[in-house]
Structures are given as structure tokens and as C-alpha cells.
Coordinates of C-alpha atoms in Angstrom, one line a residue:
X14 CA 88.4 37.9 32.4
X15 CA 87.2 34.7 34.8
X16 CA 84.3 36.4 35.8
X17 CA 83.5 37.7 32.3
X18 CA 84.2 33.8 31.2
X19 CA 81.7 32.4 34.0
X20 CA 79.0 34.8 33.5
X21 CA 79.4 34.1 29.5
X22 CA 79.3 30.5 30.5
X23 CA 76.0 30.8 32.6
X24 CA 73.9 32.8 30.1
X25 CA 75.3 29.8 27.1
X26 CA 74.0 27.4 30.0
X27 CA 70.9 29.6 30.2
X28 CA 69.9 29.8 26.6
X29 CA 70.8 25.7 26.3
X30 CA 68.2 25.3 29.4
X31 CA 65.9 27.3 27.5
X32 CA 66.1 26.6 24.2
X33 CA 65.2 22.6 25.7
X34 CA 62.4 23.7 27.8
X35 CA 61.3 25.6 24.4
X36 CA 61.8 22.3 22.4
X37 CA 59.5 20.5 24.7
X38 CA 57.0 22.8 24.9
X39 CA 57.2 23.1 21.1
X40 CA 57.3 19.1 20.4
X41 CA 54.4 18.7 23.2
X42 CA 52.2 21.1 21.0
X43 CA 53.2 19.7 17.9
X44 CA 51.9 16.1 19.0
X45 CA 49.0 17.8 20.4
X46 CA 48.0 18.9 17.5
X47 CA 49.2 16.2 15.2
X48 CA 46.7 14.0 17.7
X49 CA 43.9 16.7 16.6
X50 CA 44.3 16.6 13.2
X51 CA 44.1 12.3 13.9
X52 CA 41.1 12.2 15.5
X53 CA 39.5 15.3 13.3
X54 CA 40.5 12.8 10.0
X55 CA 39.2 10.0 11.8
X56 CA 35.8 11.4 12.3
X57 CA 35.4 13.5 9.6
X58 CA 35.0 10.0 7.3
X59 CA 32.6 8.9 10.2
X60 CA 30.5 12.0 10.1
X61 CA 30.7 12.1 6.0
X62 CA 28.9 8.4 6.2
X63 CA 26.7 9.3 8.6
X64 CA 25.6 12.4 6.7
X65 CA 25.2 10.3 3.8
X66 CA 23.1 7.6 4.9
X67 CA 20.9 10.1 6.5
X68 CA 20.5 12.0 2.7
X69 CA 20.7 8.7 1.2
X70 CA 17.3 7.7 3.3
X71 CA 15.7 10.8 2.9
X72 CA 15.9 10.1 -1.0
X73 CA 14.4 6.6 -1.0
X74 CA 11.8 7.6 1.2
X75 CA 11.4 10.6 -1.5
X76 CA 11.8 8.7 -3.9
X77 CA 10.0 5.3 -3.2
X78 CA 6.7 7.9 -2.6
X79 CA 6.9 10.5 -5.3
X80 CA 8.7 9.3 -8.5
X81 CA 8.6 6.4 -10.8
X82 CA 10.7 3.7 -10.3
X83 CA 12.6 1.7 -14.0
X84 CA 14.7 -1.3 -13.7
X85 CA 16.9 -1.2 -16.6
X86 CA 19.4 -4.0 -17.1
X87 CA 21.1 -2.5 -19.7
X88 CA 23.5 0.5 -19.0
X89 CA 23.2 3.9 -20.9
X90 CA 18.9 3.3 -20.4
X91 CA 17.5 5.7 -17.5
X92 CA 14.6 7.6 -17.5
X93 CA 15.5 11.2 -18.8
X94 CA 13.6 12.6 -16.1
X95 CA 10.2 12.2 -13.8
X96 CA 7.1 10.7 -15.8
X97 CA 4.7 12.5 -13.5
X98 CA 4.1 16.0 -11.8
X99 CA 2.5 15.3 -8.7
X100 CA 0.2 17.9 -7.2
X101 CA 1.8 20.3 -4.5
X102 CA 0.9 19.1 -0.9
X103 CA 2.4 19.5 1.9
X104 CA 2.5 16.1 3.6
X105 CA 2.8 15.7 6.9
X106 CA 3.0 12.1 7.5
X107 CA 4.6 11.7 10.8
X108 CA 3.3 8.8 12.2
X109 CA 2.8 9.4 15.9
X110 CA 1.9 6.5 18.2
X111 CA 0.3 6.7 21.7
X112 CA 2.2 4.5 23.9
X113 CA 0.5 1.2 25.1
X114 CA -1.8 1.4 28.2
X115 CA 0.0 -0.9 31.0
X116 CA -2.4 -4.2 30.4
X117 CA -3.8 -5.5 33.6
X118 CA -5.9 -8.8 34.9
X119 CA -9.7 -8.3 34.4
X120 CA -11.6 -8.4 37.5
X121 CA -14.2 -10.6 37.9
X122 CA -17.3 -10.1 36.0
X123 CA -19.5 -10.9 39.0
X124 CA -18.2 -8.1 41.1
X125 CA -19.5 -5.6 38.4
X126 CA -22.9 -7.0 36.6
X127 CA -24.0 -5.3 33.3
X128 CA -27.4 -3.5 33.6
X129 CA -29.3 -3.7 30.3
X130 CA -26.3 -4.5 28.5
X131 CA -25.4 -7.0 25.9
X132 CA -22.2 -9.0 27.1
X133 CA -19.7 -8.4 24.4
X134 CA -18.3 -12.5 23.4
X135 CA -14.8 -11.8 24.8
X136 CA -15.7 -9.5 27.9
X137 CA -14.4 -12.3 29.9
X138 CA -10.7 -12.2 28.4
X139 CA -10.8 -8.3 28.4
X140 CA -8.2 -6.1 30.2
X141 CA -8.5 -2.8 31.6
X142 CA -6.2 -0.1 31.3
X143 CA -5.0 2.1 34.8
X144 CA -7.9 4.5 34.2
X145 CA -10.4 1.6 34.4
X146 CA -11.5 1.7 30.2
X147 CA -12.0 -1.6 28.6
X148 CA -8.7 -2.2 26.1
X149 CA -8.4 -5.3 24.2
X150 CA -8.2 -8.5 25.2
X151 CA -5.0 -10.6 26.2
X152 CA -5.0 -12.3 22.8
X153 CA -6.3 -9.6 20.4
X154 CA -3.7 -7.7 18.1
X155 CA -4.0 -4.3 19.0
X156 CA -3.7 -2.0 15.6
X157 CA -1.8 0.8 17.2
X158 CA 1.3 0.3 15.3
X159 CA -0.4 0.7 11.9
X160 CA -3.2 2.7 12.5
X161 CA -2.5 5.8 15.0
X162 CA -4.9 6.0 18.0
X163 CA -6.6 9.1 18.3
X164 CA -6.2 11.1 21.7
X165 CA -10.2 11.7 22.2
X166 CA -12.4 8.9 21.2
X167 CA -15.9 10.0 20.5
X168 CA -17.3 6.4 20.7
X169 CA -18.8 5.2 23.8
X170 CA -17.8 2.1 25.7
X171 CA -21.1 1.0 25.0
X172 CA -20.9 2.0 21.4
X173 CA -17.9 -0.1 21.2
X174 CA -19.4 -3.2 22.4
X175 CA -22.0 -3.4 20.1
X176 CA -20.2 -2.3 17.2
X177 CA -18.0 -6.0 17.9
X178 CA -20.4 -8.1 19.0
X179 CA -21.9 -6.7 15.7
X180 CA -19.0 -7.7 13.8
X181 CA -18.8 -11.0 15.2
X182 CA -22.5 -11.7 14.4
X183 CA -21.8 -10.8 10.9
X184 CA -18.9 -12.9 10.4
X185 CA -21.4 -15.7 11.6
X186 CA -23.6 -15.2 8.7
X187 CA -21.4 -16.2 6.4
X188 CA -19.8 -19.4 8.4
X189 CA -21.0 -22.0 5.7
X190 CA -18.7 -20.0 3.0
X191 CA -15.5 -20.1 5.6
X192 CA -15.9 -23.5 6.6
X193 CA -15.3 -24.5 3.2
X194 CA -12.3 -22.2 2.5
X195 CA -8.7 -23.6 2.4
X196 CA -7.0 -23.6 6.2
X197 CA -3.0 -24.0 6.9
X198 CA -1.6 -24.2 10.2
X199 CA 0.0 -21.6 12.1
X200 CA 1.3 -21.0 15.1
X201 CA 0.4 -22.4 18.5
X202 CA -2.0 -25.1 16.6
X203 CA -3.7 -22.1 15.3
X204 CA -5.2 -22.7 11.2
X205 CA -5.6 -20.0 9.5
X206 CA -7.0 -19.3 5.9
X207 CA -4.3 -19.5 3.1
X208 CA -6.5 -19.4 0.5
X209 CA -10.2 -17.8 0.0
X210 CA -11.0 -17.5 -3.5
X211 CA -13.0 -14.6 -5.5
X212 CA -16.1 -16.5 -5.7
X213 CA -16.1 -17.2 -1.3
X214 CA -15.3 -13.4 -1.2
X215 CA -18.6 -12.3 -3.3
X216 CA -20.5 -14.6 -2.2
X217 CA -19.4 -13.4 1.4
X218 CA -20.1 -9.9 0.7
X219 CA -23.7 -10.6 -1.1
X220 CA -24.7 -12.7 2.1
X221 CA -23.8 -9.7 4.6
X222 CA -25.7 -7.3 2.1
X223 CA -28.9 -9.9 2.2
X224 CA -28.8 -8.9 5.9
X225 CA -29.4 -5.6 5.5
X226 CA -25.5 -4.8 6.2
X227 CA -23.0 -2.3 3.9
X228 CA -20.4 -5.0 2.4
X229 CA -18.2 -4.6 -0.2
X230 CA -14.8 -6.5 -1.9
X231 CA -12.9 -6.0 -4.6
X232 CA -14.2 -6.2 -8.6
X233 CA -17.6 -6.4 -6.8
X234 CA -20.4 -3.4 -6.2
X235 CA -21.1 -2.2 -2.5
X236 CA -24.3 -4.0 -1.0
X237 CA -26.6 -1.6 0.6
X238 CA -25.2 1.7 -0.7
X239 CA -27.4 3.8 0.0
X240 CA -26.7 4.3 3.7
X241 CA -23.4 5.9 3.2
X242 CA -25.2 8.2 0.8
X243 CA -27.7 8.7 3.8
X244 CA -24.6 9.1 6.2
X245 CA -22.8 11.7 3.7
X246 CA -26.1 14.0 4.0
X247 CA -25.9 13.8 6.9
X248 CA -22.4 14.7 7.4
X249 CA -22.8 17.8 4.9
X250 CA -26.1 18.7 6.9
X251 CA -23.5 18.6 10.6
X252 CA -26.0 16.1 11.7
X253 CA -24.9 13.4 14.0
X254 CA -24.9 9.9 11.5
X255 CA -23.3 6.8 12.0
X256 CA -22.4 4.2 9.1
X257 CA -20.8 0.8 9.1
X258 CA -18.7 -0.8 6.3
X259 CA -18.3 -4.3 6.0
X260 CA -15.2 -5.0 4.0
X261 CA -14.1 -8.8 2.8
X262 CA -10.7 -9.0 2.5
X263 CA -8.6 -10.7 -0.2
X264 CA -7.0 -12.7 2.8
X265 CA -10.7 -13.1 3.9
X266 CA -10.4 -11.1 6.6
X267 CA -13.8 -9.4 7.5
X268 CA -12.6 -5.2 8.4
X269 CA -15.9 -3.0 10.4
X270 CA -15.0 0.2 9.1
X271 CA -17.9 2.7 11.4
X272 CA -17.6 6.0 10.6
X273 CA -19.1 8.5 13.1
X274 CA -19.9 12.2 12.9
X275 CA -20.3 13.5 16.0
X276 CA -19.4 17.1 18.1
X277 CA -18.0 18.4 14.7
X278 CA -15.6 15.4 14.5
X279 CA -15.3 12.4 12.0
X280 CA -13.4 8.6 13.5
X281 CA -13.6 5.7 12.2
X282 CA -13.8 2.8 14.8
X283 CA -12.5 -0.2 12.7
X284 CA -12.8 -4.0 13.9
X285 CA -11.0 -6.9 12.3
X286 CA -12.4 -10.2 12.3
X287 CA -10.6 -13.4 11.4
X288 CA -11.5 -16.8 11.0
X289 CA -9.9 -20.3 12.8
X290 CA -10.0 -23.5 13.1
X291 CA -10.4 -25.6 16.1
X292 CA -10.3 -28.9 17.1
X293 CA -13.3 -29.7 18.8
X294 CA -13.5 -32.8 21.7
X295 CA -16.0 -35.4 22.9
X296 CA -17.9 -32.5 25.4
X297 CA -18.2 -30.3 22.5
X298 CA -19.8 -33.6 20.3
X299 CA -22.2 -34.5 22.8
X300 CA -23.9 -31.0 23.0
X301 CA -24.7 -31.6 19.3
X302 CA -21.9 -29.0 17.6
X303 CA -21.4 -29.8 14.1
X304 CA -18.0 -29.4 12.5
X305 CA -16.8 -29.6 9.1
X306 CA -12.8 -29.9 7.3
X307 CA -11.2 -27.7 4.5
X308 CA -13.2 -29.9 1.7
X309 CA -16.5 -28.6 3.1
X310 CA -18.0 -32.0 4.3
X311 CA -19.7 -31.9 7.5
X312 CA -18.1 -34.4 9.7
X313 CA -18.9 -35.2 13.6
X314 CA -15.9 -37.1 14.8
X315 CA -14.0 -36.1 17.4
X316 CA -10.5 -34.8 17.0
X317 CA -12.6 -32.5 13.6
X318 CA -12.4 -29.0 13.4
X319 CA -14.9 -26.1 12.9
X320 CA -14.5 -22.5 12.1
X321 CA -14.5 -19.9 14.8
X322 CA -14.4 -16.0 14.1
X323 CA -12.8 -13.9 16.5
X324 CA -12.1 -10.3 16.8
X325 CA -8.3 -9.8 15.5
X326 CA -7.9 -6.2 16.0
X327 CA -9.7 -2.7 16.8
X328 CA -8.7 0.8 16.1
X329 CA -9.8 4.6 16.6
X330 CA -8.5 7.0 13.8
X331 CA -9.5 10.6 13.3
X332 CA -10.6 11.4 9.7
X333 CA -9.3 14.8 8.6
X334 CA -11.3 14.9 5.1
X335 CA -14.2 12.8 3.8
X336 CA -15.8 13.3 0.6
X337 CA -18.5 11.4 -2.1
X338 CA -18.4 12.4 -5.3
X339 CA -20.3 12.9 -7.8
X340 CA -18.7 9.6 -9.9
X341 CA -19.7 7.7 -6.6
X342 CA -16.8 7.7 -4.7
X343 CA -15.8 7.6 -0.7
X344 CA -12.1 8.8 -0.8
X345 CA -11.1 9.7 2.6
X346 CA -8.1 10.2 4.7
X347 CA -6.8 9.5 8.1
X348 CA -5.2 12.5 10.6
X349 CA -2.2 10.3 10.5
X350 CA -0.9 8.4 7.9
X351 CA -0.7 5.2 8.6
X352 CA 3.2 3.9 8.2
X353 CA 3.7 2.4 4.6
X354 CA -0.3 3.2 3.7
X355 CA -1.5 5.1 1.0
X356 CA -2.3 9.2 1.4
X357 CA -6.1 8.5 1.1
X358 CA -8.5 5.6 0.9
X359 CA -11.5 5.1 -1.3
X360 CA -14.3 2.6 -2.0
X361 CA -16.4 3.0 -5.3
X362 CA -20.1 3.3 -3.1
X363 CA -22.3 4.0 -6.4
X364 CA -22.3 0.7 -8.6
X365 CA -20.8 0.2 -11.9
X366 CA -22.4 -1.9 -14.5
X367 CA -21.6 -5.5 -15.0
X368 CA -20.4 -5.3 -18.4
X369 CA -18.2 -2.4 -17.4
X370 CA -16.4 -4.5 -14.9
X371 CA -15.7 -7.5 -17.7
X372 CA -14.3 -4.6 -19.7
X373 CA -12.0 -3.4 -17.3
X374 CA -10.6 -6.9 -16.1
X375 CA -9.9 -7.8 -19.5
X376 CA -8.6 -4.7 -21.0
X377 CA -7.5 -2.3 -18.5
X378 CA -6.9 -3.9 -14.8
X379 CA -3.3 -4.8 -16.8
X380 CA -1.9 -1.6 -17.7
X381 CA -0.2 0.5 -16.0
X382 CA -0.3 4.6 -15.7
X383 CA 3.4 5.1 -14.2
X384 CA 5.2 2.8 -16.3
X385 CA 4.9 3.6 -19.7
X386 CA 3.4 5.8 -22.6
X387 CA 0.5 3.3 -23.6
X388 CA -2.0 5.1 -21.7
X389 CA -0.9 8.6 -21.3
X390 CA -0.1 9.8 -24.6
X391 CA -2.3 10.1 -28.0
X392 CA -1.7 7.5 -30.1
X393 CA -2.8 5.0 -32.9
X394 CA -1.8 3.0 -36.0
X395 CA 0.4 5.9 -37.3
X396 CA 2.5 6.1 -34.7
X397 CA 2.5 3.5 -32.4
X398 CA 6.1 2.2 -32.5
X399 CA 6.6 5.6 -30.6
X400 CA 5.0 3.5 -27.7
X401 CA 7.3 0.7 -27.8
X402 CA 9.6 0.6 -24.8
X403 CA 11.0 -3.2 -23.3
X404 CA 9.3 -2.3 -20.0
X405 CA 5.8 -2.7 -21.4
X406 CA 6.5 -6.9 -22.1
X407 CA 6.3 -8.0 -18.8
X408 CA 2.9 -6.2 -18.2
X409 CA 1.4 -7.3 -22.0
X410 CA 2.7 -10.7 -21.1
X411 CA 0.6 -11.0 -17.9
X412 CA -2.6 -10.2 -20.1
X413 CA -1.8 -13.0 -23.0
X414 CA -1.0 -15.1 -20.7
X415 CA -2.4 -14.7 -17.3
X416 CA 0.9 -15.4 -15.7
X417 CA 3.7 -13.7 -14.5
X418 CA 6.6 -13.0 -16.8
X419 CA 9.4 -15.7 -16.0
X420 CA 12.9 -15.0 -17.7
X421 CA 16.0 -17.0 -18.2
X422 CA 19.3 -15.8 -17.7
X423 CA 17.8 -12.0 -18.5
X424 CA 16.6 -12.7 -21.6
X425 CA 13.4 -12.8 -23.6
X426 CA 13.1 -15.5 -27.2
X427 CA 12.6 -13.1 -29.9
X428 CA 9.6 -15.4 -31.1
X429 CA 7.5 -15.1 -28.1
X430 CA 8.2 -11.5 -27.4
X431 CA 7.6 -10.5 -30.9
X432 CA 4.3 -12.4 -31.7
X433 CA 3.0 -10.9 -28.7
X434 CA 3.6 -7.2 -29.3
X435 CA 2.7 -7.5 -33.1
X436 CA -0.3 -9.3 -31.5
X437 CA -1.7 -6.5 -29.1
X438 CA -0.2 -3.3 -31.0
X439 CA -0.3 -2.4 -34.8
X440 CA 3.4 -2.4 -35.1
X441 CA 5.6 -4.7 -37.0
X442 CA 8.4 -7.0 -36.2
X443 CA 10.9 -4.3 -37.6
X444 CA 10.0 -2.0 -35.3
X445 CA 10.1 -3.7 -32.2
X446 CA 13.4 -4.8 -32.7
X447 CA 14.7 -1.3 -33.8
X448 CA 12.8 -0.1 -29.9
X449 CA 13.0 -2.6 -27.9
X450 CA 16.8 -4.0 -27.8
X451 CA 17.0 -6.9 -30.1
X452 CA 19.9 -8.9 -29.9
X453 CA 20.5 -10.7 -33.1
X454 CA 23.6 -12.7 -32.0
X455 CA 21.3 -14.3 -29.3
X456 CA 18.0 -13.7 -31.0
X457 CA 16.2 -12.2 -28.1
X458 CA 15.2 -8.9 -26.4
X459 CA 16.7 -7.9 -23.1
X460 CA 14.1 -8.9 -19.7
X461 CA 13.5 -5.0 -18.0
X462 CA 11.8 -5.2 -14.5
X463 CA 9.3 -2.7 -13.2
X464 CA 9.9 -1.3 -10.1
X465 CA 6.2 -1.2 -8.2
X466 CA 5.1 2.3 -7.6
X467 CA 3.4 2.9 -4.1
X468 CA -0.6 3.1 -4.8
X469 CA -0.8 4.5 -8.4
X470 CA -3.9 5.5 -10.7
X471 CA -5.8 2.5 -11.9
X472 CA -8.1 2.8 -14.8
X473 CA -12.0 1.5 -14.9
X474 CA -14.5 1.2 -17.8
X475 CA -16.9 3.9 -17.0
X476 CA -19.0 3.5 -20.4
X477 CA -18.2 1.8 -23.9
X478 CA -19.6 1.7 -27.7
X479 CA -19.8 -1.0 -30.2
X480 CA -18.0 -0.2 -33.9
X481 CA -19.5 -1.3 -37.2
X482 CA -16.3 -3.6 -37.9
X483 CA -16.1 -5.2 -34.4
X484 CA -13.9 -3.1 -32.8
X485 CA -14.9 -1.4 -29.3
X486 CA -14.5 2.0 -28.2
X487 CA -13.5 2.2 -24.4
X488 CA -14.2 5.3 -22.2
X489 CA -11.8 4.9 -19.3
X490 CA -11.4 7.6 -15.9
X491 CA -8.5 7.2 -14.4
X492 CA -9.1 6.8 -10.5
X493 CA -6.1 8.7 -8.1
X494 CA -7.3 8.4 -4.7
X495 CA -3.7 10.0 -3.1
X496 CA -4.3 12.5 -5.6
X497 CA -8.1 12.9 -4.4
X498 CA -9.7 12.6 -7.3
X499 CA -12.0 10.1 -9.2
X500 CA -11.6 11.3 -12.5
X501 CA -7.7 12.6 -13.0
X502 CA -8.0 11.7 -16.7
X503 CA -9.8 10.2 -19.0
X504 CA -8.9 8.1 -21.7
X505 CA -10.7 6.9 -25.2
X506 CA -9.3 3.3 -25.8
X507 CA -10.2 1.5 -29.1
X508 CA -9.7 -1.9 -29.1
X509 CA -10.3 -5.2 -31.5
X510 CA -11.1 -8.1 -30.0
X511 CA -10.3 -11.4 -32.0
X512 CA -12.0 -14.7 -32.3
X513 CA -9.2 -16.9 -30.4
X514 CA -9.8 -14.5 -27.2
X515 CA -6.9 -12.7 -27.6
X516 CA -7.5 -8.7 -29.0
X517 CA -5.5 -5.7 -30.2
X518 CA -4.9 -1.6 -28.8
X519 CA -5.7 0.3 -31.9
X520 CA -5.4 3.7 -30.8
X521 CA -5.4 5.9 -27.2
X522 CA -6.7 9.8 -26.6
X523 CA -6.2 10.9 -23.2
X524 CA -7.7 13.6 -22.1
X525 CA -6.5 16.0 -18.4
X526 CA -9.4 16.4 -16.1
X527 CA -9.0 16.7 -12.6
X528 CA -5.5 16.4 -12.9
X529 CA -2.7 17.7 -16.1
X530 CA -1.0 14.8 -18.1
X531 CA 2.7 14.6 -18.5
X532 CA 4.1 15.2 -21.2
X533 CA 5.4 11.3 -21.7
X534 CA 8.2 9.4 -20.8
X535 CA 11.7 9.5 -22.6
X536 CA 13.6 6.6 -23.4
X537 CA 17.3 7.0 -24.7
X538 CA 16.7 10.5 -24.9
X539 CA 13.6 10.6 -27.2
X540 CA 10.5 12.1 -26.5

């Protein structure tokens, strides 16, 4: 009976041990994996916001390129779906960028003289990279972070050199027109332009064209065209051509665009020239320099300042497609797009008539293709309240007016926004109000920003015809360069201008070309 007693004693003390030992091993891996399911809820709300920023990204990037963008104020009014069908390309617009080349002290000119060589104006400040190629000098901007170097440069050193010091000699054509533009200081004493109007930019251009060069600027026709026509045969022909563009910036910064077909291959070597002021001292006076200040008087006082033009920034680019056309347009486009640049660039090379141009600025230039119906959708006095949409006020605004659109507190007065709609369109006061948000409690209409649309179709006046009762028919291309075309549609726009300068859209037919029209925008969930 004891030893049935002990031995019943020892396997109860047994199981007790046990059963403990069990309880800790069964607490230990409960904590273990209560600490799991911790840490798996802690990141799981981490790696949900990461995932989400990354789509969120991916759709403004989308997004900011590819659709149209509408700032409604009012809830309840979105876009019932994309105003545009873009064309199906596949873009691969990873930007990459060469690293720097290590920049190193010059050597002394004297060491290595130049043989039948003109000495490039800032050879003495150049640097040379490890493999003993000129790069830019210490205080030039290299354009490598915008404009992606290519790996094989078919321009020669020498090529190079003479393309800036032909830059530079250009710039110095047109010095009397910079040294009456409006300076500003900048940094390190530096002044800088802040203000070079349209008539220093023409005049600019026309004086680089007088020398024989290709210039062109904005609203204005290329000087000289016919060598890019020359180059393009040649191009077509596989013939080694080069051609030089002279472009005068709004900012009046002078851009060397040289394009070169060479060994199968187009670049583009581009050299940016900017203009300075600097003071000048009694050493400079003495050798007889004049100088001259922002009001365009020609002083000679020391302490004055004179324009100097200096090389800002250089690039190589591969082109991966280059093309004239018919119309008269260069629209080409770079291996890499550039970061924040448009898919393709374009200058209008062929010239467009004067008359044409006065047309455009003061019917077209204003509207927009992206925005709203008024240009891409049939139309006239029938049916033109279907037009009506409260985005379109800021933009007609802008062409009574000439200024931006400036609204308190969100709101438009009803008497300015509706005499200027019944003013441009044949629509009455009634229905304005009944399309565009009238608020009678405050009398006014509601203020609804557009969102800018990266590098959309622009309209120009290609040709026009004079009614019998005053009015004016318009014939109008719609110009896409991302879309690579010169002609995506092409509108018929009658107009009637009145006597106090102001005029009126009667009627729009758009017509698909190179490219098919939407079918229109819906508002509130009309077509």
C-alpha cells in the first residue's frame, strides 16, 4: 500500500512537472506568435502606404501626361470620362543620364599650341575630362540633367569649337538690341535679362537672318529656310549635311540647335548663349570700350555696364526620327526624352502669311483643344448653348480682356460673365445661366479653374475667306507635334468681327485628318 502510495505520488508529481514544462512551452509560443501577428499588423499598414504611394505616382505621372485635367469647385461636376483618345505608342521615356566626367584643371595653353585652329573664346577656362576631351568650362551649366548625353558623339572636337565660337559671334550681331533690354540682378553681381520684349526678339531673329544664319522665334517666320529644306534632302538622299538653327528665346536666350547626319546617325549639338551685364573699370575705359545701361543710352563712365554674351550651356542628343512635312514642318524627337519635355519638338520652317498670323493671335492662339467642346465639335447658332460649360470663361476672358481671369472669393458677377459670353457666342442670357451654374441668391456664376495640359494641340490660320455681310470664314489645322502630326484636324471657324474690336464665334465644323476627333466632352452627364 506505501509503495503503491509513493509510486502514485511520483507519477501526480510527474504529470504536475510536466503539465508546467508544457504550460511554458505553450505560453512561450503563444507570445511568439502573438509578437508575429504585432509586427505582421504593424507592417502590413506600412507596406499598404507604401504600395499606395507608389500606384498613387504612377497615376499622376499617367495622368499628368495622357488625360485632361478639370478643376471643378463645385461637387457632383467631373468629367464623365477622357476628352481625348490618344494614339497607341509605346513610350519609353526613361531618362538615362551619363554620369559627370571628374572635371580637372586645364593645362596651360602654351604647352599644347593650336595648329590652324581658331581659339574658341573660353579655351582658357576649359576643363578636360580623364580621357583628355575638352568638357565645359568651370562656369558653364552643363545640360546633362535635361538633355541626355549621347554615348558616341559624331561631332569633332574641332566641329565643336567652331560651332560656339559661331554661336558667340552671332549673339554679337545682335548686341545693340540686348544692350537695350531690361537687366535685374542675380547672383554673385551677375544681371541678367528679366524682361526682352516681342519686338527685341524679332528684330533679333531678322538681324541673325540678314547674316545669312537660320533664326527663328515665336509668332515669327524662320529666316533663311531654305537650308533645312537643303539639309532634309539631304538627309532623305543618306548624304552627309549639316544645319544650324538659331533660336531666340522668349527669355532671350539665343539656343544653336546643329543638326548633323553623319555615318547613318542624326545629333543635334545644341549651344546656349546668354547675355550679362558687367561693370566695366577705368583699364577697360581707356582702351576705348563703350558701354551702355538698361535705358539704351550709351554712357562712358566708369562703374557702367555693357552686355557680354557667353556660352550658358552645350549638349549632344541623338535624334531617333526627323521629318518635314509637306505643311512645312520640322517635328522631331530626341532618343531620350528629356525629363518634363514634350514627346517631340517642332519649328514651322515653311512661312505662313502675315495676315494668317494676325488671324490666329486674335482668334485662335486663345482657345483651347483639351478643355472644352468649342473647337472640337460641330456647332453654330442652333445649337450653341450645347457648348456652354463654366470652364470656357476664364479662357474667353483672357481674349476680351487681355488679362488673366482674377476671382474673388470663387465667384464670377453675373453682369461681366454674362455680357461676355452673349458677346462672343450666339447664346442668350437664359441659357448661360441654365449651363453654367448661376447662383441667383449671390447673383454670380461659380470661378472653375483649368488644369494645364502638358504640350497640347494649338490651332493656326492656315487660309481664310471674306463673307458678303462682314463675317470671316477661318480654315484652321490643328498642329500635335507629340502626336506627330501637322494637320490632326482641321477646323472651319466663322467669325463676326464688330466695330468696337471685340467679335463673335458663329459657328465651328471640325473635320479628323491625321488624327480621329472625340466624340466631346460630358458635363453633368450630358453629351
Amino acid at each position: 500500500m506505501r509503495k503503491f502510495t509513493e509510486e502514485k505520488n511520483r507519477e501526480m508529481k510527474f504529470t504536475k512537472e510536466k503539465s508546467k514544462g508544457m504550460g511554458r512551452k505553450f505560453r512561450k509560443k503563444r507570445a511568439q506568435k502573438r509578437n508575429f501577428c504585432r509586427r505582421k499588423k504593424a507592417k502590413f499598414p506600412i507596406i499598404s502606404i507604401g504600395a499606395f504611394c507608389v500606384l498613387l505616382l504612377a497615376a499622376m505621372n499617367t495622368e499628368s501626361m495622357f488625360q485632361i485635367h478639370f478643376g471643378r469647385m463645385e461637387k457632383g461636376k467631373h468629367s464623365q470620362g477622357m476628352l481625348w483618345k490618344f494614339p497607341v505608342e509605346i513610350l519609353d521615356c526613361a531618362v538615362s543620364i551619363k554620369e559627370s566626367n571628374q572635371l580637372h584643371s586645364a593645362e596651360d595653353d602654351t604647352e599644347h599650341p593650336a595648329e590652324n585652329n581658331a581659339v574658341h573664346p573660353a579655351e582658357n577656362d576649359a576643363v578636360h575630362s580623364e580621357g583628355g576631351n575638352r568638357a565645359y568650362p568651370a562656369d558653364r551649366e552643363s545640360s546633362v540633367w535635361l538633355f541626355p548625353q549621347a554615348e558616341r558623339c559624331f561631332f569633332t572636337e574641332s566641329e565643336k569649337e567652331e560651332l560656339e565660337s559661331q554661336a558667340l559671334a552671332a549673339a554679337e550681331q545682335a548686341r545693340d538690341v540686348y544692350q537695350s533690354a531690361e537687366y535685374a540682378k542675380g547672383p554673385s553681381n551677375s544681371f541678367y535679362i528679366r524682361n526682352f520684349t516681342e519686338e527685341q526678339r524679332q528684330e533679333t531673329a531678322a538681324i541673325l537672318g540678314a547674316a545669312g544664319l537660320v533664326s527663328v522665334t515665336a509668332d515669327a517666320n524662320m529666316e533663311n529656310y531654305e537650308k533645312v529644306e537643303e539639309f532634309y534632302r539631304a538627309y532623305l538622299e543618306k548624304r552627309e549635311a549639316m544645319v544650324t538653327i538659331f533660336e531666340v528665346n522668349l527669355d532671350g536666350l539665343i539656343g544653336a540647335s546643329t543638326f548633323l547626319y553623319r555615318d547613318g546617325s542624326l545629333q543635334n549639338y545644341y549651344v546656349g548663349i546668354e547675355w550679362q551685364l558687367e561693370y566695366l573699370t577705368g583699364k577697360e575705359l581707356s582702351q576705348g570700350i563703350f558701354t551702355s545701361c538698361s535705358s539704351g543710352k550709351k554712357e562712358v563712365s566708369q562703374g557702367s555696364s555693357m552686355p557680354s554674351a557667353k556660352i550658358k550651356e552645350t549638349s549632344v542628343s541623338n535624334i531617333s526620327e526627323l521629318k518635314l512635312t509637306e505643311k512645312g514642318y520640322l517635328i522631331y524627337a530626341y532618343e531620350y526624352v528629356p525629363a518634363h519635355a514634350s514627346l517631340r519638338q517642332c519649328w514651322r520652317v515653311k512661312p505662313l502669311s502675315e495676315q494668317c498670323r494676325e488671324l490666329t493671335a486674335k482668334y485662335i492662339s486663345g482657345l483651347s483643344y483639351v478643355n472644352y467642346n468649342v473647337l472640337v465639335t460641330n456647332w453654330d447658332s442652333g445649337n450653341a448653348e450645347d457648348i456652354l460649360m463654366p470652364c470656357m470663361f476664364e479662357d474667353i476672358y483672357r481674349i476680351d480682356t487681355g488679362e488673366p481671369l482674377k476671382a474673388e472669393d470663387g465667384r464670377i458677377p453675373a453682369e461681366l460673365y454674362e455680357r461676355i459670353m452673349t458677346t462672343y457666342f450666339p447664346v442668350s442670357v437664359n441659357e448661360v445661366r441654365e449651363k453654367c451654374g448661376y447662383e441667383e441668391s449671390t447673383a454670380s456664376y461659380p470661378y472653375e479653374m483649368i488644369y494645364a495640359v502638358p504640350y497640347p494641340p494649338f490651332g493656326e490660320v492656315v487660309d481664310y475667306r471674306e463673307q458678303g455681310d462682314g463675317s470671316i470664314i477661318l480654315f484652321v489645322d490643328g498642329v500635335w507635334a507629340d502626336c506627330n502630326s501637322d494637320l490632326a484636324f482641321r477646323n472651319e471657324i466663322a467669325v463676326m468681327p464688330f466695330s468696337d474690336g471685340t467679335f463673335r464665334y458663329l459657328s465651328n465644323r471640325a473635320k479628323p485628318r491625321d488624327l480621329e476627333l472625340p466624340a466631346g466632352m460630358c458635363y453633368n452627364g450630358e453629351q
